[in-house]
Structures are given as structure tokens and as C-alpha cells.
CSV table of N, CA, C and O in Angstrom, one decimal:
chain,number,residue,atom,x,y,z
A,1,LEU,N,2.3,4.2,-31.5
A,1,LEU,CA,3.5,2.9,-31.4
A,1,LEU,C,3.3,2.1,-30.7
A,1,LEU,O,3.7,1.0,-30.9
A,2,LEU,N,2.4,1.7,-29.6
A,2,LEU,CA,1.8,0.6,-29.0
A,2,LEU,C,1.5,-0.3,-30.2
A,2,LEU,O,1.4,-2.1,-29.9
A,3,GLU,N,0.7,-0.2,-30.8
A,3,GLU,CA,0.4,-1.1,-32.3
A,3,GLU,C,1.2,-1.7,-33.0
A,3,GLU,O,1.0,-2.5,-33.3
A,4,SER,N,2.3,-1.3,-32.8
A,4,SER,CA,3.4,-1.4,-33.7
A,4,SER,C,4.6,-2.9,-33.1
A,4,SER,O,5.2,-3.2,-33.5
A,5,ILE,N,4.0,-2.6,-31.4
A,5,ILE,CA,4.7,-3.8,-30.7
A,5,ILE,C,4.5,-5.0,-30.1
A,5,ILE,O,3.0,-5.1,-30.4
A,6,SER,N,4.7,-6.0,-30.3
A,6,SER,CA,3.6,-7.3,-30.1
A,6,SER,C,3.3,-7.7,-29.1
A,6,SER,O,4.1,-7.1,-27.7
A,7,GLU,N,2.9,-8.5,-28.5
A,7,GLU,CA,2.1,-8.8,-27.7
A,7,GLU,C,3.6,-9.4,-26.9
A,7,GLU,O,3.3,-9.3,-25.6
A,8,ALA,N,3.6,-10.3,-27.4
A,8,ALA,CA,4.8,-11.0,-26.7
A,8,ALA,C,5.9,-9.8,-26.1
A,8,ALA,O,6.3,-9.6,-24.8
A,9,HIS,N,6.3,-9.2,-26.6
A,9,HIS,CA,7.7,-8.0,-26.5
A,9,HIS,C,6.9,-6.9,-25.5
A,9,HIS,O,7.2,-6.2,-24.5
A,10,ARG,N,5.2,-6.7,-25.2
A,10,ARG,CA,4.7,-5.5,-24.7
A,10,ARG,C,4.9,-6.5,-23.3
A,10,ARG,O,4.8,-6.0,-22.2
A,11,GLU,N,4.8,-7.7,-23.3
A,11,GLU,CA,4.3,-8.7,-22.0
A,11,GLU,C,5.3,-8.4,-21.4
A,11,GLU,O,5.9,-8.3,-20.3
A,12,GLU,N,6.6,-8.8,-22.2
A,12,GLU,CA,8.0,-8.7,-21.6
A,12,GLU,C,8.7,-7.4,-20.8
A,12,GLU,O,9.5,-7.5,-20.0
A,13,ASN,N,8.4,-6.5,-21.9
A,13,ASN,CA,8.3,-5.1,-21.3
A,13,ASN,C,8.1,-4.3,-20.7
A,13,ASN,O,7.9,-3.1,-20.6
A,14,ILE,N,6.6,-4.7,-20.1
A,14,ILE,CA,5.5,-4.3,-19.6
A,14,ILE,C,6.2,-3.0,-18.8
A,14,ILE,O,5.3,-1.6,-18.7
A,15,PHE,N,7.2,-2.7,-17.8
A,15,PHE,CA,7.4,-2.3,-16.8
A,15,PHE,C,7.9,-0.9,-17.6
A,15,PHE,O,7.8,0.6,-17.4
A,16,ILE,N,9.1,-1.2,-18.6
A,16,ILE,CA,9.7,0.3,-19.3
A,16,ILE,C,8.6,1.2,-19.9
A,16,ILE,O,8.7,1.9,-20.1
A,17,ILE,N,7.4,0.6,-21.3
A,17,ILE,CA,6.4,0.6,-21.7
A,17,ILE,C,5.8,1.7,-20.8
A,17,ILE,O,5.5,2.7,-20.6
A,18,VAL,N,5.0,1.1,-19.8
A,18,VAL,CA,4.2,1.9,-18.9
A,18,VAL,C,5.0,3.1,-17.8
A,18,VAL,O,4.2,4.3,-17.7
A,19,ASN,N,6.8,2.7,-18.1
A,19,ASN,CA,7.0,3.8,-17.4
A,19,ASN,C,6.7,4.9,-18.1
A,19,ASN,O,6.7,6.5,-17.6
A,20,GLN,N,7.7,4.6,-18.7
A,20,GLN,CA,7.0,5.7,-20.2
A,20,GLN,C,6.2,6.6,-20.2
A,20,GLN,O,5.8,7.7,-20.5
A,21,LEU,N,5.0,5.5,-21.0
A,21,LEU,CA,4.3,6.4,-20.9
A,21,LEU,C,3.7,7.0,-19.7
A,21,LEU,O,2.7,7.9,-19.9
A,22,ASN,N,3.5,6.6,-18.3
A,22,ASN,CA,3.1,7.4,-17.7
A,22,ASN,C,3.8,8.6,-16.8
A,22,ASN,O,3.4,9.9,-16.7
A,23,LEU,N,5.1,8.7,-17.9
A,23,LEU,CA,5.9,10.4,-17.8
A,23,LEU,C,5.1,11.4,-18.6
A,23,LEU,O,5.0,12.1,-18.0
A,24,GLY,N,4.0,10.7,-19.6
A,24,GLY,CA,3.4,11.5,-20.3
A,24,GLY,C,2.3,11.6,-20.0
A,24,GLY,O,0.9,12.2,-20.9
A,25,ILE,N,1.3,11.2,-19.5
A,25,ILE,CA,0.0,11.1,-18.6
A,25,ILE,C,-0.6,12.4,-19.5
A,25,ILE,O,-1.8,12.0,-19.8
A,26,ASP,N,-0.1,13.1,-18.8
A,26,ASP,CA,-1.2,14.3,-18.4
A,26,ASP,C,-1.1,14.9,-19.9
A,26,ASP,O,-1.9,16.0,-20.3
A,27,LEU,N,0.1,14.4,-20.7
A,27,LEU,CA,-0.2,14.9,-22.2
A,27,LEU,C,-1.7,14.3,-22.8
A,27,LEU,O,-1.8,14.5,-23.8
A,28,ILE,N,-1.7,13.0,-22.5
A,28,ILE,CA,-3.3,12.3,-23.2
A,28,ILE,C,-4.0,12.6,-23.1
A,28,ILE,O,-4.6,13.0,-22.0
A,29,SER,N,-4.9,13.4,-23.8
A,29,SER,CA,-6.3,13.9,-23.8
A,29,SER,C,-7.8,12.7,-24.3
A,29,SER,O,-8.7,12.9,-24.0
A,30,GLN,N,-7.0,12.0,-25.2
A,30,GLN,CA,-8.0,11.1,-25.7
A,30,GLN,C,-8.4,10.0,-24.7
A,30,GLN,O,-7.4,8.9,-24.1
A,31,GLN,N,-9.8,9.9,-24.7
A,31,GLN,CA,-10.5,8.8,-23.4
A,31,GLN,C,-10.0,7.7,-23.7
A,31,GLN,O,-9.5,6.8,-23.1
A,32,ASN,N,-10.0,7.1,-25.1
A,32,ASN,CA,-9.8,5.8,-25.8
A,32,ASN,C,-8.6,5.4,-25.1
A,32,ASN,O,-7.8,4.6,-24.9
A,33,LYS,N,-7.0,6.5,-25.1
A,33,LYS,CA,-6.0,6.3,-25.2
A,33,LYS,C,-5.6,5.8,-23.5
A,33,LYS,O,-5.3,5.6,-23.6
A,34,ARG,N,-6.2,7.0,-22.6
A,34,ARG,CA,-5.8,6.9,-21.6
A,34,ARG,C,-6.4,5.7,-20.7
A,34,ARG,O,-6.1,5.2,-19.2
A,35,ASN,N,-7.7,5.1,-21.8
A,35,ASN,CA,-8.0,3.8,-20.7
A,35,ASN,C,-6.8,2.6,-21.3
A,35,ASN,O,-7.0,1.8,-20.7
A,36,GLN,N,-6.6,2.9,-22.3
A,36,GLN,CA,-5.4,1.6,-22.6
A,36,GLN,C,-4.3,1.9,-21.8
A,36,GLN,O,-3.9,0.7,-21.3
A,37,LEU,N,-3.8,2.7,-21.5
A,37,LEU,CA,-3.1,3.0,-20.3
A,37,LEU,C,-3.1,3.0,-19.3
A,37,LEU,O,-2.0,1.7,-18.8
A,38,ALA,N,-4.7,2.7,-18.9
A,38,ALA,CA,-4.9,2.3,-17.4
A,38,ALA,C,-5.4,0.8,-17.8
A,38,ALA,O,-4.8,0.0,-16.4
A,39,GLU,N,-5.3,0.0,-18.3
A,39,GLU,CA,-5.2,-1.1,-18.6
A,39,GLU,C,-3.7,-1.8,-19.0
A,39,GLU,O,-3.4,-2.9,-18.2
A,40,LEU,N,-2.6,-1.5,-19.0
A,40,LEU,CA,-1.3,-1.3,-19.4
A,40,LEU,C,-0.9,-1.2,-18.2
A,40,LEU,O,0.0,-1.8,-17.5
A,41,ASN,N,-1.7,-0.3,-17.4
A,41,ASN,CA,-1.2,-0.3,-15.6
A,41,ASN,C,-1.6,-1.1,-14.8
A,41,ASN,O,-0.6,-1.8,-14.2
A,42,LEU,N,-2.5,-1.6,-15.1
A,42,LEU,CA,-2.8,-3.2,-14.5
A,42,LEU,C,-2.3,-4.1,-14.7
A,42,LEU,O,-1.9,-4.9,-14.1
A,43,SER,N,-1.9,-4.1,-16.0
A,43,SER,CA,-1.4,-5.0,-16.2
A,43,SER,C,0.5,-4.9,-15.8
A,43,SER,O,0.7,-6.7,-14.9
A,44,ALA,N,0.7,-4.2,-15.6
A,44,ALA,CA,2.0,-3.8,-14.7
A,44,ALA,C,1.9,-4.3,-13.2
A,44,ALA,O,2.8,-4.9,-12.5
A,45,ALA,N,0.5,-3.9,-12.8
A,45,ALA,CA,0.1,-4.4,-11.2
A,45,ALA,C,0.2,-5.5,-11.4
A,45,ALA,O,0.8,-6.4,-10.1
A,46,LYS,N,-0.4,-6.3,-12.1
A,46,LYS,CA,-0.5,-8.1,-11.7
A,46,LYS,C,0.7,-8.5,-11.5
A,46,LYS,O,1.3,-9.5,-11.7
A,47,LYS,N,1.9,-8.2,-12.5
A,47,LYS,CA,2.8,-8.4,-13.1
A,47,LYS,C,3.8,-8.2,-11.9
A,47,LYS,O,4.3,-9.1,-11.8
A,48,ALA,N,3.8,-7.1,-11.2
A,48,ALA,CA,4.6,-7.1,-10.0
A,48,ALA,C,4.1,-7.6,-8.7
A,48,ALA,O,5.0,-8.6,-7.9
A,49,LYS,N,2.8,-7.6,-8.9
A,49,LYS,CA,2.6,-8.4,-7.5
A,49,LYS,C,2.6,-10.2,-7.9
A,49,LYS,O,3.3,-10.4,-6.8
A,50,SER,N,2.5,-10.5,-8.6
A,50,SER,CA,3.3,-12.0,-9.0
A,50,SER,C,4.9,-12.3,-8.5
A,50,SER,O,5.0,-12.7,-8.3
A,51,SER,N,5.2,-11.1,-9.0
A,51,SER,CA,7.0,-10.7,-8.7
A,51,SER,C,7.3,-10.5,-7.2
A,51,SER,O,8.2,-10.5,-6.7
A,52,THR,N,6.3,-10.6,-6.1
A,52,THR,CA,5.5,-10.2,-4.9
A,52,THR,C,6.9,-8.4,-5.1
A,52,THR,O,7.4,-7.9,-3.8
A,53,ALA,N,6.4,-7.7,-5.7
A,53,ALA,CA,7.0,-6.2,-5.9
A,53,ALA,C,5.7,-5.4,-5.2
A,53,ALA,O,5.2,-4.9,-6.3
A,54,TYR,N,4.4,-5.6,-3.8
A,54,TYR,CA,4.2,-5.3,-4.2
A,54,TYR,C,3.8,-3.7,-4.1
A,54,TYR,O,2.7,-2.8,-4.5
A,55,GLY,N,5.0,-2.9,-3.7
A,55,GLY,CA,5.2,-1.4,-4.0
A,55,GLY,C,4.8,-1.4,-5.0
A,55,GLY,O,4.4,-0.2,-5.7
A,56,LEU,N,5.8,-1.6,-6.0
A,56,LEU,CA,4.9,-1.5,-7.7
A,56,LEU,C,3.6,-1.8,-8.0
A,56,LEU,O,3.4,-0.7,-8.7
A,57,ALA,N,2.7,-2.8,-7.5
A,57,ALA,CA,2.3,-2.9,-7.4
A,57,ALA,C,1.2,-1.9,-7.4
A,57,ALA,O,0.1,-1.6,-7.9
A,58,ILE,N,0.9,-1.5,-5.9
A,58,ILE,CA,0.3,-0.7,-5.6
A,58,ILE,C,0.8,1.0,-6.6
A,58,ILE,O,-0.6,1.3,-6.6
A,59,LYS,N,1.7,1.1,-6.8
A,59,LYS,CA,1.4,2.5,-7.4
A,59,LYS,C,1.0,2.1,-9.0
A,59,LYS,O,0.7,3.4,-9.5
A,60,TYR,N,1.6,0.9,-9.7
A,60,TYR,CA,0.5,1.1,-11.2
A,60,TYR,C,-1.2,0.4,-10.9
A,60,TYR,O,-1.4,1.9,-11.8
A,61,SER,N,-1.2,0.6,-10.1
A,61,SER,CA,-2.8,0.5,-9.7
A,61,SER,C,-3.2,1.6,-9.4
A,61,SER,O,-4.1,2.4,-9.4
A,62,THR,N,-2.9,2.2,-8.7
A,62,THR,CA,-3.2,4.0,-8.1
A,62,THR,C,-3.1,4.8,-9.0
A,62,THR,O,-3.7,5.3,-9.8
A,63,ILE,N,-1.6,5.0,-10.2
A,63,ILE,CA,-1.8,5.0,-11.9
A,63,ILE,C,-2.9,4.8,-12.5
A,63,ILE,O,-4.1,6.1,-12.8
A,64,GLY,N,-3.2,3.5,-12.5
A,64,GLY,CA,-4.2,3.4,-13.6
A,64,GLY,C,-5.7,3.7,-13.0
A,64,GLY,O,-6.4,3.9,-14.0
A,65,ILE,N,-5.8,3.7,-12.0
A,65,ILE,CA,-7.4,4.2,-11.3
A,65,ILE,C,-7.2,5.7,-11.3
A,65,ILE,O,-8.8,6.4,-12.1
A,66,GLU,N,-6.4,6.7,-11.6
A,66,GLU,CA,-6.2,7.6,-11.9
A,66,GLU,C,-6.8,8.4,-13.5
A,66,GLU,O,-7.5,8.9,-13.4
């Protein structure tokens, strides 16, 4: 699914995408897919931080680290 979304669309909708994927994080068994989700969480954290949404930035950072 992520491969079919353009980079611009992914960046524009990063919070929606990451929130949905985080709901199913326990179902992701492939390490490369978990790494990809960690990178998406990092992108979401950076975007949240730049918007001064520090609580969300911490949330996405924490999920990405786990």
C-alpha cells in the first residue's frame, strides 16, 4: 500500500497513514516493514514538532523506538 502512495501524498497525510499503521503494529512481523514504520513515525514526529505539537512528537517518537 505504501509503495502506491506518492511521496508528496505521504508527507501531506503522514499523521493519518502513521496512525492507521500504528494500530496494526503488532501484526507486522517482517523486520524491514517494522523499520519502515519506524521511519514513518520519525517523519510524523518531526512534522508534529515543527508544528509545536510536542505531545504528538513524543508519541510518534516513542512508538518509532519500540
